[in-house]
Amino acid sequence: LIEICLKYGYMSTTNHMNKYSLILLRSAFIHRDYLDLYMSHLPRKIFDTVSSEKNCEDIAMSFFVSALTNNQPPLLADVWATRTRVKLKVLEKISGGSSHKKIRDSCVNDFAQNLGLK
């Protein structure tokens, strides 16, 4: 049995490679049925992680829809979309802490495992 360890990639990876398969929900267009399913059928363990960490909701939604559809993540954007999005000014950034990447790596692995994607 081979253990797969997934990692969260930063925006710099996106700009360099000109592709991005996961987008923050503030920049996404998604059918409202997926929002209803997220609230009613997302595994409780994932929902609780998102709530307690106040992080990883984009990973949860993307992986959840992938699991529902047996397909690629539906939240796609090209370089133009990621560079031209409107960003609101906030004083405290969720990604500013030293544990941000570690938390997101954990979310990627745990959510993929919980949803049967790895």
CSV table of C-alpha atoms in Angstrom, one decimal, residues 8-88:
chain,number,residue,atom,x,y,z
A,8,TYR,CA,-1.2,22.8,-0.8
A,9,GLY,CA,0.4,25.0,-3.5
A,10,TYR,CA,0.7,28.8,-3.2
A,11,MET,CA,-0.4,31.4,-5.8
A,12,SER,CA,3.2,31.8,-7.0
A,13,THR,CA,2.9,28.2,-8.3
A,14,THR,CA,-0.2,29.3,-10.2
A,15,ASN,CA,1.4,32.3,-11.8
A,16,HIS,CA,4.4,30.3,-12.9
A,17,MET,CA,2.5,27.4,-14.3
A,18,ASN,CA,-0.4,29.4,-15.8
A,19,LYS,CA,-3.0,27.1,-14.3
A,20,TYR,CA,-5.0,26.9,-11.1
A,21,SER,CA,-7.4,24.1,-10.1
A,22,LEU,CA,-8.6,25.5,-6.8
A,23,ILE,CA,-9.8,29.0,-6.2
A,24,LEU,CA,-10.9,30.9,-3.1
A,25,LEU,CA,-14.7,30.9,-2.9
A,26,ARG,CA,-14.8,34.7,-2.9
A,27,SER,CA,-13.7,34.4,-6.6
A,28,ALA,CA,-15.9,31.4,-7.6
A,29,PHE,CA,-19.1,30.9,-9.5
A,30,ILE,CA,-20.8,27.7,-8.4
A,31,HIS,CA,-24.3,26.4,-8.7
A,32,ARG,CA,-26.4,27.0,-5.6
A,33,ASP,CA,-27.3,23.3,-5.3
A,34,TYR,CA,-23.7,22.7,-4.3
A,35,LEU,CA,-24.0,25.2,-1.5
A,36,ASP,CA,-27.1,23.4,-0.3
A,37,LEU,CA,-25.3,20.0,-0.5
A,38,TYR,CA,-22.3,21.4,1.3
A,39,MET,CA,-24.4,22.5,4.2
A,40,SER,CA,-26.5,19.3,4.4
A,41,HIS,CA,-24.2,16.5,3.2
A,42,LEU,CA,-20.6,17.5,3.7
A,43,PRO,CA,-19.1,14.9,6.1
A,44,ARG,CA,-19.3,16.3,9.7
A,45,LYS,CA,-15.6,15.9,10.3
A,46,ILE,CA,-14.7,18.2,7.4
A,47,PHE,CA,-17.4,20.7,8.3
A,48,ASP,CA,-16.1,20.8,11.9
A,49,THR,CA,-12.5,21.3,10.7
A,50,VAL,CA,-13.5,24.2,8.5
A,51,SER,CA,-15.4,25.8,11.4
A,52,SER,CA,-12.7,25.3,14.0
A,53,GLU,CA,-9.8,26.4,11.8
A,54,LYS,CA,-11.7,29.1,10.1
A,55,ASN,CA,-9.8,28.0,7.0
A,56,CYS,CA,-10.0,25.4,4.2
A,57,GLU,CA,-13.6,26.1,3.1
A,58,ASP,CA,-12.3,26.4,-0.5
A,59,ILE,CA,-10.6,23.0,-0.4
A,60,ALA,CA,-13.6,21.4,1.3
A,61,MET,CA,-16.0,22.7,-1.4
A,62,SER,CA,-13.7,21.8,-4.3
A,63,PHE,CA,-13.0,18.3,-3.1
A,64,PHE,CA,-16.7,17.8,-2.1
A,65,VAL,CA,-18.0,18.6,-5.6
A,66,SER,CA,-15.2,16.5,-7.1
A,67,ALA,CA,-16.4,13.6,-4.9
A,68,LEU,CA,-20.1,14.2,-5.8
A,69,THR,CA,-19.4,14.3,-9.6
A,70,ASN,CA,-16.5,11.9,-9.8
A,71,ASN,CA,-14.7,14.6,-11.7
A,72,GLN,CA,-12.1,17.3,-11.5
A,73,PRO,CA,-12.5,20.2,-9.2
A,74,PRO,CA,-15.2,22.5,-10.7
A,75,LEU,CA,-13.6,25.8,-9.4
A,76,LEU,CA,-11.3,26.8,-12.2
A,77,ALA,CA,-9.7,30.1,-13.1
A,78,ASP,CA,-7.0,31.3,-15.5
A,79,VAL,CA,-4.2,33.7,-14.8
A,80,TRP,CA,-6.4,36.7,-15.9
A,81,ALA,CA,-9.0,35.8,-13.3
A,82,THR,CA,-6.6,35.4,-10.4
A,83,ARG,CA,-4.8,38.7,-11.2
A,84,THR,CA,-7.9,40.8,-11.7
A,85,ARG,CA,-10.0,39.8,-8.8
A,86,VAL,CA,-11.1,42.5,-6.3
A,87,LYS,CA,-9.5,42.1,-2.9
A,88,LEU,CA,-10.9,43.6,0.2
